[in-house]
Amino acid sequence: MWMTDTADTNNDGQITSADALNATKAVDYCANLNYAGFSDWRLPTLFELTTIVNYGKDDPAIDTAYFSAVTSGYWSSTSYAADPSRARGVEFRSGYDVWYDRSGSHYVRCVRGDSTFVHNFHDNSDQTVTDQGTGLMWENDANVSDSSKRRTWVEALAYCENLTLGGYTDWRLPNIQELRSIVDYSKHHPAIDDSVFSAVSDYYGSSTSPAGGTSRAWGVGFAAGLGLWLAKSASVYVRCVRGGLSGSFHDLTISIAAGSDATDNVTSNVGDISCHGGSPSSGICQDDYTDVTTVT
């Protein structure tokens, strides 16, 4: 749950530069806020703050049917890993994320709700990684640092659309929200969980074009996890993605007894589960599914 308006921190009924706070005061303001009947507000993380960026808009890059915003910088609670004296934020003129000196003055939009989201990366041992936090499956090329694999935007789109990996053919170039979702803001060079992902501290492309110009595309610099515009003619690294079922994942195990009926089969409309019963042996099937998955 988000504040609709930029925080009027001095309570004068208007949003001006006088409402901008330093990082410490921004944290305190949200922590002490009583607004819309709730008192459990907090300063959002950078991951959360980037989720309300509208990449199809510019100046401001936010959905103005729901939010009011100034085209300037907003604080997040996320520290800049390379220099903890700075904190991360989002510039809502274009949706860039930036880092600020904590003594600087920037605007505040508080958030409330579950702050316990965590990624749950699983190495599938077939050059793919599944994030069970978002439901996305990622390409994980062990030779990703090979500079010959850099591609322009058009080449990257074609590469992912033609990729067959892990038994799947529905790969695509990630949009900027998806690409940002695997940034690990607690790390630097590279800003990603490199215990799971093969990665280089360089630029990776997304499928998203900024509202400010179709000759460019959004990308992420994985040295610091910075979202920024890249020329579509530039050659950058590519990490394809597929899927997108989000929610709570649970391990589902189904056992089917041996029998003579050839229809003693278990399949699913998503995931890898597939096994068969019938004589002479039983089938045991196991996979991870979200709460609303249909299994037959």
Tab-separated table of C-alpha atoms in Angstrom:
chain	number	residue	atom	x	y	z
A	1	MET	CA	0.000	0.000	0.000
A	2	TRP	CA	1.372	3.347	-1.103
A	3	MET	CA	0.780	6.970	-0.236
A	4	THR	CA	-1.085	8.537	-3.154
A	5	ASP	CA	0.723	11.827	-2.758
A	6	THR	CA	4.297	12.840	-2.193
A	7	ALA	CA	4.760	13.376	1.529
A	8	ASP	CA	3.856	16.899	2.647
A	9	THR	CA	6.450	16.754	5.390
A	10	ASN	CA	5.969	20.323	6.623
A	11	ASN	CA	2.151	20.107	6.505
A	12	ASP	CA	1.665	23.350	4.605
A	13	GLY	CA	-0.775	21.832	2.096
A	14	GLN	CA	1.543	21.965	-0.908
A	15	ILE	CA	4.512	20.034	-2.233
A	16	THR	CA	7.615	22.156	-2.662
A	17	SER	CA	11.347	21.720	-2.202
A	18	ALA	CA	10.760	22.485	1.494
A	19	ASP	CA	9.251	18.984	1.816
A	20	ALA	CA	12.490	17.281	0.776
A	21	LEU	CA	14.329	15.549	3.637
A	22	ASN	CA	17.707	13.964	4.229
A	23	ALA	CA	17.923	10.164	4.431
A	24	THR	CA	17.680	9.886	8.224
A	25	LYS	CA	14.696	12.204	8.440
A	26	ALA	CA	12.990	10.379	5.575
A	27	VAL	CA	13.210	7.078	7.474
A	28	ASP	CA	11.938	8.732	10.663
A	29	TYR	CA	9.102	10.507	8.863
A	30	CYS	CA	7.640	7.283	7.493
A	31	ALA	CA	8.181	5.369	10.734
A	32	ASN	CA	6.206	8.001	12.672
A	33	LEU	CA	3.499	8.589	10.074
A	34	ASN	CA	-0.208	8.129	10.767
A	35	TYR	CA	-1.927	8.205	7.396
A	36	ALA	CA	-5.179	6.771	5.992
A	37	GLY	CA	-5.858	5.049	9.304
A	38	PHE	CA	-2.547	3.191	9.480
A	39	SER	CA	0.591	3.744	11.540
A	40	ASP	CA	2.889	1.012	10.155
A	41	TRP	CA	4.337	3.024	7.277
A	42	ARG	CA	7.998	2.785	6.315
A	43	LEU	CA	10.400	4.047	3.676
A	44	PRO	CA	10.299	1.623	0.701
A	45	THR	CA	13.231	-0.442	-0.442
A	46	LEU	CA	14.610	0.343	-3.886
A	47	PHE	CA	13.106	-2.905	-5.193
A	48	GLU	CA	9.683	-1.737	-3.999
A	49	LEU	CA	10.092	1.836	-5.240
A	50	THR	CA	10.961	0.709	-8.768
A	51	THR	CA	7.737	-1.321	-8.971
A	52	ILE	CA	5.632	1.861	-9.260
A	53	VAL	CA	7.724	3.325	-12.081
A	54	ASN	CA	5.630	3.478	-15.268
A	55	TYR	CA	8.117	2.889	-18.069
A	56	GLY	CA	5.550	3.877	-20.675
A	57	LYS	CA	5.434	7.435	-19.328
A	58	ASP	CA	7.894	10.257	-18.918
A	59	ASP	CA	8.003	13.426	-16.840
A	60	PRO	CA	6.714	11.951	-14.525
A	61	ALA	CA	7.355	8.241	-15.057
A	62	ILE	CA	4.449	7.133	-12.881
A	63	ASP	CA	0.753	6.414	-13.388
A	64	THR	CA	-0.770	9.821	-12.674
A	65	ALA	CA	-4.283	8.328	-12.574
A	66	TYR	CA	-3.301	6.979	-9.149
A	67	PHE	CA	-0.226	8.889	-7.988
A	68	SER	CA	0.827	12.490	-7.829
A	69	ALA	CA	4.536	12.992	-8.225
A	70	VAL	CA	7.166	15.611	-8.757
A	71	THR	CA	9.736	14.889	-11.438
A	72	SER	CA	12.574	14.606	-9.013
A	73	GLY	CA	14.318	12.134	-6.740
A	74	TYR	CA	12.688	10.005	-4.031
A	75	TRP	CA	14.487	8.178	-1.245
A	76	SER	CA	14.516	4.439	-0.703
A	77	SER	CA	15.766	2.665	2.410
A	78	THR	CA	18.389	0.749	0.400
A	79	SER	CA	22.056	1.578	0.931
A	80	TYR	CA	24.494	1.857	-1.946
A	81	ALA	CA	26.623	-1.265	-1.490
A	82	ALA	CA	29.846	0.360	-2.705
A	83	ASP	CA	29.492	3.335	-0.359
A	84	PRO	CA	27.120	3.005	2.651
A	85	SER	CA	27.345	6.772	3.204
A	86	ARG	CA	24.960	6.964	0.241
A	87	ALA	CA	21.435	5.602	-0.229
A	88	ARG	CA	19.581	4.556	-3.356
A	89	GLY	CA	16.583	6.348	-4.818
A	90	VAL	CA	14.489	6.807	-7.965
A	91	GLU	CA	14.362	9.846	-10.217
A	92	PHE	CA	10.737	9.993	-11.356
A	93	ARG	CA	11.334	12.217	-14.350
A	94	SER	CA	12.395	9.144	-16.322
A	95	GLY	CA	12.420	6.297	-13.773
A	96	TYR	CA	16.195	6.119	-13.367
A	97	ASP	CA	17.463	4.769	-10.074
A	98	VAL	CA	20.298	6.752	-8.552
A	99	TRP	CA	22.290	7.048	-5.346
A	100	TYR	CA	22.397	10.089	-3.148
A	101	ASP	CA	24.560	11.355	-0.350
A	102	ARG	CA	22.515	10.754	2.804
A	103	SER	CA	22.846	14.413	3.777
A	104	GLY	CA	21.078	15.519	0.590
A	105	SER	CA	17.405	16.493	0.433
A	106	HIS	CA	14.940	14.423	-1.601
A	107	TYR	CA	11.247	13.599	-1.601
A	108	VAL	CA	9.448	10.854	0.288
A	109	ARG	CA	6.666	8.401	-0.556
A	110	CYS	CA	5.988	5.921	2.237
A	111	VAL	CA	4.768	2.344	1.853
A	112	ARG	CA	3.239	-0.269	4.131
A	113	GLY	CA	2.653	-4.021	3.920
A	114	ASP	CA	4.681	-7.193	3.837
A	115	SER	CA	8.387	-6.429	3.614
A	116	THR	CA	9.522	-10.052	3.834
A	117	PHE	CA	9.652	-10.877	0.109
A	118	VAL	CA	12.716	-12.943	-0.653
A	119	HIS	CA	14.051	-14.506	-3.803
A	120	ASN	CA	14.403	-18.268	-3.730
A	121	PHE	CA	16.844	-19.123	-6.478
A	122	HIS	CA	17.178	-22.726	-7.580
A	123	ASP	CA	19.943	-23.838	-9.925
A	124	ASN	CA	18.320	-26.330	-12.271
A	125	SER	CA	21.746	-27.684	-13.361
A	126	ASP	CA	20.860	-27.180	-17.024
A	127	GLN	CA	22.090	-23.584	-17.472
A	128	THR	CA	18.825	-22.251	-16.052
A	129	VAL	CA	17.893	-20.761	-12.673
A	130	THR	CA	14.337	-20.562	-11.313
A	131	ASP	CA	13.406	-17.726	-8.956
A	132	GLN	CA	10.622	-19.207	-6.863
A	133	GLY	CA	9.968	-15.753	-5.409
A	134	THR	CA	8.788	-14.366	-8.746
A	135	GLY	CA	8.171	-17.564	-10.707
A	136	LEU	CA	10.599	-16.515	-13.436
A	137	MET	CA	13.117	-18.902	-15.009
A	138	TRP	CA	16.389	-17.356	-16.163
A	139	GLU	CA	19.060	-18.322	-18.626
A	140	ASN	CA	22.323	-18.932	-16.785
A	141	ASP	CA	25.037	-19.366	-19.390
A	142	ALA	CA	28.290	-20.413	-17.716
A	143	ASN	CA	30.172	-18.709	-20.563
A	144	VAL	CA	28.309	-15.440	-20.185
A	145	SER	CA	31.544	-13.454	-19.931
A	146	ASP	CA	32.366	-14.299	-23.551
A	147	SER	CA	32.282	-10.855	-25.186
A	148	SER	CA	31.185	-12.416	-28.484
A	149	LYS	CA	27.786	-12.948	-26.860
A	150	ARG	CA	27.071	-9.232	-26.678
A	151	ARG	CA	24.135	-8.277	-28.879
A	152	THR	CA	22.254	-5.229	-30.117
A	153	TRP	CA	18.618	-4.832	-29.065
A	154	VAL	CA	17.218	-6.382	-32.249
A	155	GLU	CA	19.734	-9.233	-32.077
A	156	ALA	CA	18.884	-9.823	-28.402
A	157	LEU	CA	15.146	-10.046	-29.128
A	158	ALA	CA	15.778	-12.589	-31.875
A	159	TYR	CA	18.265	-14.578	-29.798
A	160	CYS	CA	15.846	-15.076	-26.901
A	161	GLU	CA	12.863	-15.799	-29.123
A	162	ASN	CA	14.854	-18.521	-30.913
A	163	LEU	CA	16.472	-19.989	-27.804
A	164	THR	CA	15.887	-23.609	-26.805
A	165	LEU	CA	17.219	-24.268	-23.315
A	166	GLY	CA	16.272	-26.571	-20.471
A	167	GLY	CA	13.673	-28.203	-22.684
A	168	TYR	CA	11.790	-24.929	-23.221
A	169	THR	CA	11.314	-22.800	-26.329
A	170	ASP	CA	9.248	-19.906	-24.883
A	171	TRP	CA	12.194	-17.726	-23.893
A	172	ARG	CA	12.079	-13.954	-24.369
A	173	LEU	CA	14.088	-10.842	-23.598
A	174	PRO	CA	13.054	-9.666	-20.097
A	175	ASN	CA	11.314	-6.356	-19.572
A	176	ILE	CA	13.057	-3.875	-17.308
A	177	GLN	CA	10.982	-4.739	-14.225
A	178	GLU	CA	11.896	-8.402	-14.609
A	179	LEU	CA	15.583	-7.658	-15.188
A	180	ARG	CA	15.686	-5.388	-12.147
A	181	SER	CA	14.121	-8.141	-10.035
A	182	ILE	CA	17.361	-10.176	-9.958
A	183	VAL	CA	19.582	-7.271	-8.875
A	184	ASP	CA	21.088	-7.869	-5.437
A	185	TYR	CA	21.470	-4.367	-4.021
A	186	SER	CA	23.567	-5.646	-1.113
A	187	LYS	CA	26.321	-6.633	-3.559
A	188	HIS	CA	28.607	-4.807	-5.945
A	189	HIS	CA	30.688	-5.957	-8.922
A	190	PRO	CA	28.499	-7.850	-9.700
A	191	ALA	CA	25.231	-6.736	-8.096
A	192	ILE	CA	23.674	-10.192	-8.339
A	193	ASP	CA	23.748	-13.428	-6.361
A	194	ASP	CA	26.870	-14.837	-7.983
A	195	SER	CA	26.628	-18.019	-5.916
A	196	VAL	CA	23.800	-18.932	-8.308
A	197	PHE	CA	24.189	-16.775	-11.421
A	198	SER	CA	27.095	-16.532	-13.800
A	199	ALA	CA	27.427	-12.791	-14.375
A	200	VAL	CA	29.695	-9.986	-15.445
A	201	SER	CA	29.724	-6.457	-14.051
A	202	ASP	CA	28.468	-4.986	-17.280
A	203	TYR	CA	25.328	-3.834	-19.062
A	204	TYR	CA	22.435	-6.196	-19.792
A	205	GLY	CA	19.582	-5.262	-22.103
A	206	SER	CA	15.815	-5.412	-21.625
A	207	SER	CA	12.924	-5.366	-24.077
A	208	THR	CA	11.546	-2.073	-22.688
A	209	SER	CA	11.806	1.133	-24.703
A	210	PRO	CA	11.684	4.373	-22.698
A	211	ALA	CA	8.897	6.841	-23.318
A	212	GLY	CA	11.588	9.414	-24.049
A	213	GLY	CA	12.877	7.799	-27.251
A	214	THR	CA	12.545	4.594	-29.263
A	215	SER	CA	16.207	4.595	-30.319
A	216	ARG	CA	17.066	3.482	-26.780
A	217	ALA	CA	16.091	0.648	-24.483
A	218	TRP	CA	16.207	0.199	-20.742
A	219	GLY	CA	19.014	-1.903	-19.345
A	220	VAL	CA	20.736	-2.688	-16.074
A	221	GLY	CA	24.391	-2.155	-15.259
A	222	PHE	CA	25.232	-5.108	-13.039
A	223	ALA	CA	28.292	-3.465	-11.514
A	224	ALA	CA	26.005	-1.538	-9.151
A	225	GLY	CA	22.536	-2.646	-10.296
A	226	LEU	CA	21.783	0.669	-11.954
A	227	GLY	CA	18.785	0.931	-14.291
A	228	LEU	CA	19.496	3.221	-17.237
A	229	TRP	CA	18.911	3.861	-20.942
A	230	LEU	CA	21.137	2.176	-23.530
A	231	ALA	CA	21.307	2.781	-27.276
A	232	LYS	CA	19.567	-0.046	-29.137
A	233	SER	CA	22.528	-0.113	-31.500
A	234	ALA	CA	24.919	-0.819	-28.607
A	235	SER	CA	26.077	-4.394	-28.041
A	236	VAL	CA	25.293	-5.522	-24.494
A	237	TYR	CA	24.958	-8.794	-22.623
A	238	VAL	CA	21.729	-10.765	-22.687
A	239	ARG	CA	19.982	-12.952	-20.111
A	240	CYS	CA	16.746	-14.471	-21.426
A	241	VAL	CA	13.739	-15.238	-19.234
A	242	ARG	CA	10.577	-17.291	-19.358
A	243	GLY	CA	7.517	-17.847	-17.174
A	244	GLY	CA	6.083	-15.465	-14.663
A	245	LEU	CA	3.872	-17.283	-12.163
A	246	SER	CA	4.280	-15.537	-8.830
A	247	GLY	CA	3.054	-16.438	-5.395
A	248	SER	CA	3.798	-18.844	-2.572
A	249	PHE	CA	5.461	-22.026	-3.765
A	250	HIS	CA	4.829	-25.371	-2.123
A	251	ASP	CA	6.221	-28.807	-2.805
A	252	LEU	CA	3.540	-31.062	-4.278
A	253	THR	CA	4.047	-34.841	-4.143
A	254	ILE	CA	1.593	-37.235	-5.754
A	255	SER	CA	1.853	-41.020	-5.561
A	256	ILE	CA	-0.256	-43.242	-7.787
A	257	ALA	CA	-0.794	-46.912	-7.120
A	258	ALA	CA	0.124	-49.585	-9.624
A	259	GLY	CA	-2.764	-50.830	-11.710
A	260	SER	CA	-3.738	-52.069	-15.109
A	261	ASP	CA	-5.501	-48.867	-16.196
A	262	ALA	CA	-3.354	-47.165	-18.842
A	263	THR	CA	-4.884	-43.799	-17.859
A	264	ASP	CA	-3.207	-43.788	-14.441
A	265	ASN	CA	-1.223	-40.729	-15.436
A	266	VAL	CA	-0.354	-37.459	-13.739
A	267	THR	CA	0.321	-34.327	-15.749
A	268	SER	CA	0.169	-30.594	-15.106
A	269	ASN	CA	-0.588	-27.483	-17.107
A	270	VAL	CA	2.619	-25.885	-15.833
A	271	GLY	CA	5.893	-27.162	-14.477
A	272	ASP	CA	7.713	-30.394	-15.148
A	273	ILE	CA	5.526	-32.940	-13.371
A	274	SER	CA	4.725	-35.979	-15.467
A	275	CYS	CA	4.579	-39.584	-14.354
A	276	HIS	CA	2.601	-42.702	-15.001
A	277	GLY	CA	1.104	-45.447	-12.911
A	278	GLY	CA	-0.159	-48.768	-14.064
A	279	SER	CA	1.335	-52.216	-13.873
A	280	PRO	CA	3.898	-53.217	-12.896
A	281	SER	CA	5.238	-50.183	-10.971
A	282	SER	CA	3.861	-47.121	-9.260
A	283	GLY	CA	4.730	-43.556	-10.202
A	284	ILE	CA	5.920	-40.875	-7.784
A	285	CYS	CA	5.757	-37.271	-8.967
A	286	GLN	CA	7.139	-34.185	-7.245
A	287	ASP	CA	7.533	-30.541	-8.209
A	288	ASP	CA	7.060	-26.990	-6.870
A	289	TYR	CA	3.802	-25.176	-7.609
A	290	THR	CA	2.068	-21.956	-6.690
A	291	ASP	CA	-1.116	-22.031	-4.635
A	292	VAL	CA	-3.484	-21.733	-7.603
A	293	THR	CA	-1.887	-24.289	-9.940
A	294	THR	CA	-4.176	-26.890	-11.499
A	295	VAL	CA	-2.830	-30.433	-11.526
A	296	THR	CA	-4.655	-33.266	-13.273
